[in-house]
XYZ file of C-alpha atoms in Angstrom:
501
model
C 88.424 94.382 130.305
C 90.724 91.734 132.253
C 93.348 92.876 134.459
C 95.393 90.650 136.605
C 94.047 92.162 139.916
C 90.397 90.821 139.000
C 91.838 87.273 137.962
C 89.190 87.040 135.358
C 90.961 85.618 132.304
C 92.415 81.983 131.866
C 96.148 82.331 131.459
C 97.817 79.848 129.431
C 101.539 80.368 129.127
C 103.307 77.434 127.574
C 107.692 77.407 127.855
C 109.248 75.465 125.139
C 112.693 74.513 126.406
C 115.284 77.309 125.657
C 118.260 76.541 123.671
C 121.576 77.571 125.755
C 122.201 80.330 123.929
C 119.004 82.794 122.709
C 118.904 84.701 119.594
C 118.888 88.526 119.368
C 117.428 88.125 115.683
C 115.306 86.027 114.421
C 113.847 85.586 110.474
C 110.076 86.044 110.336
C 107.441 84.674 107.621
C 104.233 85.299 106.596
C 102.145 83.553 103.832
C 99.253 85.835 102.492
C 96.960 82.502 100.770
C 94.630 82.531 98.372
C 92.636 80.185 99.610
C 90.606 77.692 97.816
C 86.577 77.680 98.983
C 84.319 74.986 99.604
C 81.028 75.070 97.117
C 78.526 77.289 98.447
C 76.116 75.616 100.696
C 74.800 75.108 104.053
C 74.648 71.249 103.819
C 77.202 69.186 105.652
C 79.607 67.713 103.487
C 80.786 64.402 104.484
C 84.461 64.612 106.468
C 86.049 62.711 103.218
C 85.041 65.864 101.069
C 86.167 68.187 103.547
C 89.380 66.367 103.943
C 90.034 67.028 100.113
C 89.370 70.936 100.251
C 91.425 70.959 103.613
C 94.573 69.052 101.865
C 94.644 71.284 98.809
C 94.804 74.497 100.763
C 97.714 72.370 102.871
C 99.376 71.229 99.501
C 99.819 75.580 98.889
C 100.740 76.198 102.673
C 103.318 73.753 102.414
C 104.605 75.259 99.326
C 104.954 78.461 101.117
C 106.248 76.786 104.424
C 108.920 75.058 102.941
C 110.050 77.934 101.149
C 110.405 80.102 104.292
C 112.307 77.368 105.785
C 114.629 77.105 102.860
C 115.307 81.334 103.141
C 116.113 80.410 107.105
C 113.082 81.211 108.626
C 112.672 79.907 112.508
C 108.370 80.768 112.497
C 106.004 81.601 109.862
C 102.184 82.661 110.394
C 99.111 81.307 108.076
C 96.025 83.384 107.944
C 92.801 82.803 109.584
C 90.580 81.049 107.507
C 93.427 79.596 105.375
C 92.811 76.230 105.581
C 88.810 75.584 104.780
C 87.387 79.365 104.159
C 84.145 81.116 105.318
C 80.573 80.851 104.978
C 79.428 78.093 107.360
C 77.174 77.581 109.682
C 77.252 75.292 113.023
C 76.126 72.616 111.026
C 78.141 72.702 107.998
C 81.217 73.318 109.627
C 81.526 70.693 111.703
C 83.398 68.105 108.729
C 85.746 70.330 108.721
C 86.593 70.206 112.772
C 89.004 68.447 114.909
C 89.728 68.137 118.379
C 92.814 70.312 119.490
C 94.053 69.201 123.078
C 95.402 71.340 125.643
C 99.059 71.913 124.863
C 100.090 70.627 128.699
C 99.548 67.486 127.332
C 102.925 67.514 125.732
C 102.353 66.052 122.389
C 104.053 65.545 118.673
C 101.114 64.769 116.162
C 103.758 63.970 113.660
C 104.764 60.902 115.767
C 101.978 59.816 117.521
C 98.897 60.623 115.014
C 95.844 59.226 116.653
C 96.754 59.787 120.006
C 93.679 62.270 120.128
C 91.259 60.726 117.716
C 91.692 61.325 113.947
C 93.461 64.743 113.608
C 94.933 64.567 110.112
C 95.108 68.503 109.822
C 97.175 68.515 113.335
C 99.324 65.519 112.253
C 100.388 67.410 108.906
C 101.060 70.385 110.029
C 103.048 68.737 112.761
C 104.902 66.829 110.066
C 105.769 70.032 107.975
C 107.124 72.213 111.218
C 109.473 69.142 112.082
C 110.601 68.043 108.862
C 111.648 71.979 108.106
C 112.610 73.013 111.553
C 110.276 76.023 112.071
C 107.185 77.365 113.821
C 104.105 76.764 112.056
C 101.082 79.056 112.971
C 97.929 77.767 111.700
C 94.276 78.648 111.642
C 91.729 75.621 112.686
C 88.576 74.447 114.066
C 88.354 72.782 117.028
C 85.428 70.521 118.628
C 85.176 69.952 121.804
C 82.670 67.773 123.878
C 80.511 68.648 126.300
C 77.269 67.326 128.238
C 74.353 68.691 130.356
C 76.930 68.644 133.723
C 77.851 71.594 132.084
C 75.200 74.644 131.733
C 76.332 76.314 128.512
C 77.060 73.518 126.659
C 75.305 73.682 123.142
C 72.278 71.621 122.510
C 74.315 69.518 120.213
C 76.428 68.660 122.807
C 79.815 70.504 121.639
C 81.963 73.828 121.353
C 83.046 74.888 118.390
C 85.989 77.343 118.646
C 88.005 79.040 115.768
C 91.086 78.357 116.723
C 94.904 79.066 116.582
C 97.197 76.396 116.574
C 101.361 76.524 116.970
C 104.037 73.782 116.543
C 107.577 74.223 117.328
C 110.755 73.188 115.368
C 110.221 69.509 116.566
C 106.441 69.657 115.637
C 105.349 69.548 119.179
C 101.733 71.667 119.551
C 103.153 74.534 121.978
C 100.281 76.824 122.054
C 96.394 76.527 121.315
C 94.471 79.919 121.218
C 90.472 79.935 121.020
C 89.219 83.462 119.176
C 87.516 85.713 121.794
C 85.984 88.246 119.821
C 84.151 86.855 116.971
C 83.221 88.856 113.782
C 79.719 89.049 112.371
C 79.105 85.832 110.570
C 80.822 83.894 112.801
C 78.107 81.757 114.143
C 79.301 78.513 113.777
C 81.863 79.498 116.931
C 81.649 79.701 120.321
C 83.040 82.650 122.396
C 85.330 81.134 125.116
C 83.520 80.729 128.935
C 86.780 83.137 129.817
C 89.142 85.222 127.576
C 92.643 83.182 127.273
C 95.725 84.566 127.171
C 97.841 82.206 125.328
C 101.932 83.038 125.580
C 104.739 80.635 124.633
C 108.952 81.178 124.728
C 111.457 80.275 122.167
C 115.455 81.006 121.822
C 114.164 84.052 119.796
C 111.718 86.288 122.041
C 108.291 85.409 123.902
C 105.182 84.958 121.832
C 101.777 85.772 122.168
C 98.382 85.440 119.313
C 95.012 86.336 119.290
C 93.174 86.496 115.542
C 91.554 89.203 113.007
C 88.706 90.910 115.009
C 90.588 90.522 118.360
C 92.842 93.508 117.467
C 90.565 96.037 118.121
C 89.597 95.006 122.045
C 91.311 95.212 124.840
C 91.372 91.710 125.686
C 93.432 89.403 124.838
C 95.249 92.082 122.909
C 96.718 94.597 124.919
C 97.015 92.593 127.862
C 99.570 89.540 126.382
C 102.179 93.461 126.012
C 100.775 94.910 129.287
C 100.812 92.459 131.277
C 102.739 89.582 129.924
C 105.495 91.631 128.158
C 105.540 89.893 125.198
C 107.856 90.973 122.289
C 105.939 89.595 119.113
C 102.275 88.886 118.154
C 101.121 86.650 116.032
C 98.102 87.214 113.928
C 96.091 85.023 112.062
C 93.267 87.573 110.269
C 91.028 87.280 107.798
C 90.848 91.240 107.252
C 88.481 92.851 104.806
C 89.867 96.198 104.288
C 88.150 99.384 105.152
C 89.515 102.756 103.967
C 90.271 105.567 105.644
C 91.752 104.276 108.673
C 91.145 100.284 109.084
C 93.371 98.875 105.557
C 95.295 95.938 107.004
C 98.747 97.484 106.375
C 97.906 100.618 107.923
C 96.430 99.374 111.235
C 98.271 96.519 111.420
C 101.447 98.651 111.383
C 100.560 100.963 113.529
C 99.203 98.442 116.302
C 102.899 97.119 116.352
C 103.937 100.904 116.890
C 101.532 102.198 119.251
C 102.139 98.896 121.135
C 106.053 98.714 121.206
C 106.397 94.849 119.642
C 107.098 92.842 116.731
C 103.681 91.816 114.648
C 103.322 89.125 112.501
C 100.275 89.635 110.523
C 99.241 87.311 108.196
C 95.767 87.516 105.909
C 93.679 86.102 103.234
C 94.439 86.618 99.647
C 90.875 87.612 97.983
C 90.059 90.469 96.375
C 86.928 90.504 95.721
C 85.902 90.805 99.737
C 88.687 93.487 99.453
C 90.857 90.875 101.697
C 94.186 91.355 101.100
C 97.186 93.241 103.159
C 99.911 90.926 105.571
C 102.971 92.243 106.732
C 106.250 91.547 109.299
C 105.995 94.992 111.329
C 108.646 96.100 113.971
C 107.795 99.128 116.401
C 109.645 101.606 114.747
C 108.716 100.584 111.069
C 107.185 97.613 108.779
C 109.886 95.636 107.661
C 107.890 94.264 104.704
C 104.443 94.038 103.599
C 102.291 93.061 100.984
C 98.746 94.716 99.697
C 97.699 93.292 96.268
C 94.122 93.616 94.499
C 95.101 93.272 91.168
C 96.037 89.699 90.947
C 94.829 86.381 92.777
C 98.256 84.887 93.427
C 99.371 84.133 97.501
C 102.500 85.869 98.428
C 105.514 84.810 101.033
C 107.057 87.889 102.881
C 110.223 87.248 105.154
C 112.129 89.596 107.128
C 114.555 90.081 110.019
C 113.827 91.261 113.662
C 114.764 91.946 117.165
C 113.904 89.488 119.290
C 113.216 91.751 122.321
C 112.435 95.662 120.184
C 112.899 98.250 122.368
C 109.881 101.188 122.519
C 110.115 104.322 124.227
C 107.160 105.521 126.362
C 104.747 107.969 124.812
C 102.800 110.538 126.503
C 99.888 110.834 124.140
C 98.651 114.192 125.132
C 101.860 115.700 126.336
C 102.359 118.418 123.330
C 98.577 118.819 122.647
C 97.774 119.906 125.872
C 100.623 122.669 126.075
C 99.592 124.570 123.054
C 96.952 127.068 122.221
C 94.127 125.688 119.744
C 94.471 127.604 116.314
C 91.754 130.093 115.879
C 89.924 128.576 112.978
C 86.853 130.696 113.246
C 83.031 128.985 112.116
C 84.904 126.875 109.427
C 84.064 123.517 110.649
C 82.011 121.247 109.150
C 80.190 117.545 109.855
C 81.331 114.088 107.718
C 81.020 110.860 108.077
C 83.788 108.228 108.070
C 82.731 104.260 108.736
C 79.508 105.807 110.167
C 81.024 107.932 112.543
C 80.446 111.547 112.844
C 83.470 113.437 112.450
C 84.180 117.151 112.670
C 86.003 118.695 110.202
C 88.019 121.545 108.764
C 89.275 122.375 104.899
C 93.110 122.761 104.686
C 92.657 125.814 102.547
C 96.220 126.735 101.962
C 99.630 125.263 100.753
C 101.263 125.704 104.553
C 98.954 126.055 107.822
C 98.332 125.486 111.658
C 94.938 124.063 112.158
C 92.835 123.043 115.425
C 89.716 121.257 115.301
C 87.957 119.708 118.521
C 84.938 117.250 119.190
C 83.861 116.508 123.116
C 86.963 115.846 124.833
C 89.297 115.905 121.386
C 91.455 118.747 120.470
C 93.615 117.971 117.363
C 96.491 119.997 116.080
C 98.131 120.171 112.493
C 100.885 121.668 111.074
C 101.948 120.798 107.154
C 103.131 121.883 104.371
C 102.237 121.026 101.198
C 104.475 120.770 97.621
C 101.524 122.932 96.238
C 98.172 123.402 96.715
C 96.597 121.572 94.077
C 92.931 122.910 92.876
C 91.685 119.800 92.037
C 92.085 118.052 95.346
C 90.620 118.786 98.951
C 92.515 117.738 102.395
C 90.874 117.972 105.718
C 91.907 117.623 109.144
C 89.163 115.483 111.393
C 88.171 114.661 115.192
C 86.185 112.273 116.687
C 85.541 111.540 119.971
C 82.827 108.471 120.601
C 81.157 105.160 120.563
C 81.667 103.305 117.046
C 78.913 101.341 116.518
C 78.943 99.493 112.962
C 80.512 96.000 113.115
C 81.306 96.540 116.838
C 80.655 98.956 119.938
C 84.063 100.767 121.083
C 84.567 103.872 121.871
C 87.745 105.751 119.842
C 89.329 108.996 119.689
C 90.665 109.428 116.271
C 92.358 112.318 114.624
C 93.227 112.307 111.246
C 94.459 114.300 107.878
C 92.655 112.952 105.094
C 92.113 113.600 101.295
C 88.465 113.687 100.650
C 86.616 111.270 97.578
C 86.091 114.726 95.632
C 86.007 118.463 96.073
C 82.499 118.253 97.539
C 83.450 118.425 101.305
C 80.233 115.710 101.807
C 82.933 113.176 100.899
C 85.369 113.320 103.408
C 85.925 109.974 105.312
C 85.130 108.242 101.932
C 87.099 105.674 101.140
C 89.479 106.763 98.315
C 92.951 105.080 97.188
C 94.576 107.566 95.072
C 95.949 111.226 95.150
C 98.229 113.532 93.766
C 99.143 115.772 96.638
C 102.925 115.774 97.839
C 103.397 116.925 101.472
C 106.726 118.554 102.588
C 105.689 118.287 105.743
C 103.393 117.020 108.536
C 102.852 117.512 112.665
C 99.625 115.834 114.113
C 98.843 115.671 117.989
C 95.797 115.459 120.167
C 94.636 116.106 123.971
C 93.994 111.936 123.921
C 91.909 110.784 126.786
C 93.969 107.614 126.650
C 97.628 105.703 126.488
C 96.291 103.774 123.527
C 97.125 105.444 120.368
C 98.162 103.909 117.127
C 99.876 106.288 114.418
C 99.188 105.590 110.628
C 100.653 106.668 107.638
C 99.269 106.139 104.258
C 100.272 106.377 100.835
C 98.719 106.519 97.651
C 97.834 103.209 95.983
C 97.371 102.082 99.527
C 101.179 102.084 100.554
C 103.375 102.708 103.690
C 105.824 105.098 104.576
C 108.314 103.132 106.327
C 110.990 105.190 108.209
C 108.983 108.209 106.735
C 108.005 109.501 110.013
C 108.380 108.549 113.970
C 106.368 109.554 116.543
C 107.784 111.666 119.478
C 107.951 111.292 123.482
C 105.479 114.123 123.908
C 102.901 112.353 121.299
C 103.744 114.061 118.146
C 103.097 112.034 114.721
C 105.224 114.002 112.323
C 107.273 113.687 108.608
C 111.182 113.431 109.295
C 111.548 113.907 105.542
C 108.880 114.188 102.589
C 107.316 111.424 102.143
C 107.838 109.058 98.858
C 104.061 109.626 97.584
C 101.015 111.279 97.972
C 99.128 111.243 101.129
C 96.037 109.939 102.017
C 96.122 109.432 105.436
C 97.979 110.758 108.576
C 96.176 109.340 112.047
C 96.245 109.024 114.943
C 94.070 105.730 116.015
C 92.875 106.410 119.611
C 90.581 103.551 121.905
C 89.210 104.504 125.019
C 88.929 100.573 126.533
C 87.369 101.683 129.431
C 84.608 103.867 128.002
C 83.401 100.333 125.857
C 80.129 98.929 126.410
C 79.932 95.555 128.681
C 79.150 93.555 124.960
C 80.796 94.228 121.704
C 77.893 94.191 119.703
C 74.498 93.986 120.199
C 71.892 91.370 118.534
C 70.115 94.624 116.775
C 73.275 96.069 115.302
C 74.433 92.815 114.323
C 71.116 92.150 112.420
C 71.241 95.433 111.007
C 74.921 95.479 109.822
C 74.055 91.596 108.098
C 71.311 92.592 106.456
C 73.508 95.388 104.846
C 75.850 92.897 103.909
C 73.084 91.081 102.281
């Protein structure tokens, strides 16, 4: 975990010059792409063929850019991945590469195109923010050479990063941001020698990014709001979506909440690795958001914000703490939800007050159901412990969920449909930590924007009925400081690929 005491992250904060008079609103885009793959194979293609695949995935970003542009966007955010797609290794990657300088070096690829070597990608996406006056955030990779001075560098004599790139109105690169936490798969990149914390200004708010897996560590994430106040992040993901309680709309969202900024989330359109899900998310409620697997069409959202949202401070386990635990009697049962073992209860009747602990967890519920519908089962969940599928980090979760079937064995399966109407909901929990992130989801995997709010003492609750059945109510707990000193270890990761395999 970096904190600013221990001095162990790189800080890069970049200033673009501030027009005399800042905005309090500003118009923000986000492009969910359907992006088009390379053929399948681990062969290097040469750079012409890569340039090709690269320039058609542009020719569709630029569609969308200009677009935004023309509605009065000032900044619009391109997913991870959007430009040349997944499955490389080192090797076959590297076509597809280009050398991104440090930002200091104060430089407009649109006017001086080779000033870096051949950077085609940089230049044209320098070209499009200047020639349509907006922020561009783009997704690239970025080589960068090293020699045997230097004791990590690769034997093949460069780092590879996955990188984020930004250009301002006048197409000058403002901000470069190398992925720290890298998803399984990703071993054509290399981790950063230090986490960077990459923050730029503009007349409408400060700025910072990190990308897709990021979201769920500490660092960079909570520590560009903590510690470098910004007031929007900007997220480049490539999110596969995992139901109950990790859906890109649903987390997403409630990372802007529990976090108190603007969020500008923008993901890859394909459906059949269940990616799909971007959205423009204030703290106190999406704004607009997208979540499509029916079709195989890109989609442009836009939508106003503050440029500085204000967010009250939370005390997480203010309310939970004060009350007595229902007496539930030996009701509880075990289930398992993304290979974590929760413990469980059975909402039994239309209205109810239910407790349900695990370790250090107490959770709380009060609802109220339109009826109690035979046919359907609800249960309220804890769980209080290390994850360890994809990654190693500990959470504290409590949730309301409808389970797959009436078989309680199926609770924490992922399911996207009910019929269930609630009048009414109140979820809290004795949470261990300041980090809590409330979601709401709908039926058909929707939101419930200005549904529900979340109160100073830490209560996630209705403030009317909300618009369709529920599937989830949670509240998203991580305990940074419990995490292990590596995200994932070279077992699990073998063991979660060969799943995937």
């Amino acid at each position: 975990m970096i904190t600013s005491q221990q001095l162990t992250y790189v800080a890069i904060s970049v200033f673009c010059v501030l027009k005399a008079s800042s905005l309090d609103t500003f118009i923000a885009a986000v492009y969910e792409h359907a992006v088009i793959l390379p053929n399948a194979t681990l062969t290097p293609v040469f750079r012409e063929e890569a340039l090709v695949l690269m320039n058609r995935n542009l020719d569709l970003l630029e569609g969308a850019i200009t677009s935004a542009a023309k509605q009065g966007a000032h900044i619009i955010v391109t997913p991870e991945d959007g430009i040349y797609g997944w499955n490389f290794n080192r090797e076959s990657i590297y076509p597809y590469l280009e050398y991104v300088p440090d930002p200091q070096v104060n430089w407009v690829p649109c006017n001086h195109p080779n000033r870096f070597g051949h950077t085609p990608l940089q230049g044209r996406l320098s070209c499009l923010a200047k020639e349509n006056s907006i922020y561009i955030v783009a997704n690239v990779g970025n080589k960068k050479p090293c020699n045997a001075s230097d004791p990590r560098c690769p034997s093949d004599g460069r780092y590879q990063y996955n990188t984020d790139v930004v250009f301002d109105s006048q197409g000058k690169l403002v901000a470069r941001y190398h992925k720290q936490n890298l998803f399984l798969g990703e071993d054509q990149f290399n981790v950063p020698k230090e986490p960077e914390v990459v923050t730029f200004s503009t007349p409408f708010g400060r700025f910072g990014m990190f990308t897709c897996f990021d979201i769920l560590f500490h660092d960079p994430a909570v520590t560009l709001v903590t510690d470098f106040h910004v007031d929007t992040i900007l997220f480049p993901t490539a999110w596969m979506n995992v139901l109950p309680h990790l859906s890109a709309i649903e987390f997403h969202s409630a990372w802007a909440m529990g976090m108190g900024v603007n969020f500008l989330a923008s993901n890859i359109h394909h459906p059949p690795k269940k990616m799909t899900g971007s959205g423009i998310y204030a703290p106190d409620s999406p704004r607009a958001f997208h979540y499509d697997m029916k079709t195989e069409e890109g989609k442009l959202l836009l939508s106003q914000l503050d440029s500085h949202p204000y967010h009250p401070i939370v005390n997480w386990t203010s309310y939970a703490s004060g009350i007595e635990a229902f007496s539930m009697g030996n009701q509880e049962f075990k289930g398992i939800v993304f290979s974590d073992e929760f413990t469980f209860l059975k909402l039994r009747g239309v209205t109810g007050n239910y407790t349900v602990c695990q370790n250090d967890l107490c959770c709380h519920l009060s609802y109220k159901m339109s009826e109690k519908r035979s046919d359907e089962v609800y249960a309220l969940g804890a769980f209080d412990g290390l994850h360890t599928v994809e990654g190693r980090y500990h959470l504290q979760i409590c949730t309301l969920l409808k389970c797959k079937t009436k078989n309680l064995h199926t609770c924490g399966d992922s399911v996207e449909t009910a019929s269930t109407r609630f009048e009414m909901f109140s979820l809290s929990g004795t949470f261990g930590t300041q980090y809590v992130f409330p979601e709401v989801l709908l039926s058909e995997i929707q939101l419930a924007p200005g549904q529900f709010r979340v109160s100073r003492d830490g209560r996630l609750f209705s403030l009317k009925p909300p618009s369709g059945p529920v599937l989830t109510v949670t509240l998203f707990g991580r305990l940074y400081e419990k995490d292990p000193a590596s995200n994932i270890s070279s077992d699990l990761m073998a063991q979660a690929l060969s799943e995937c395999s």
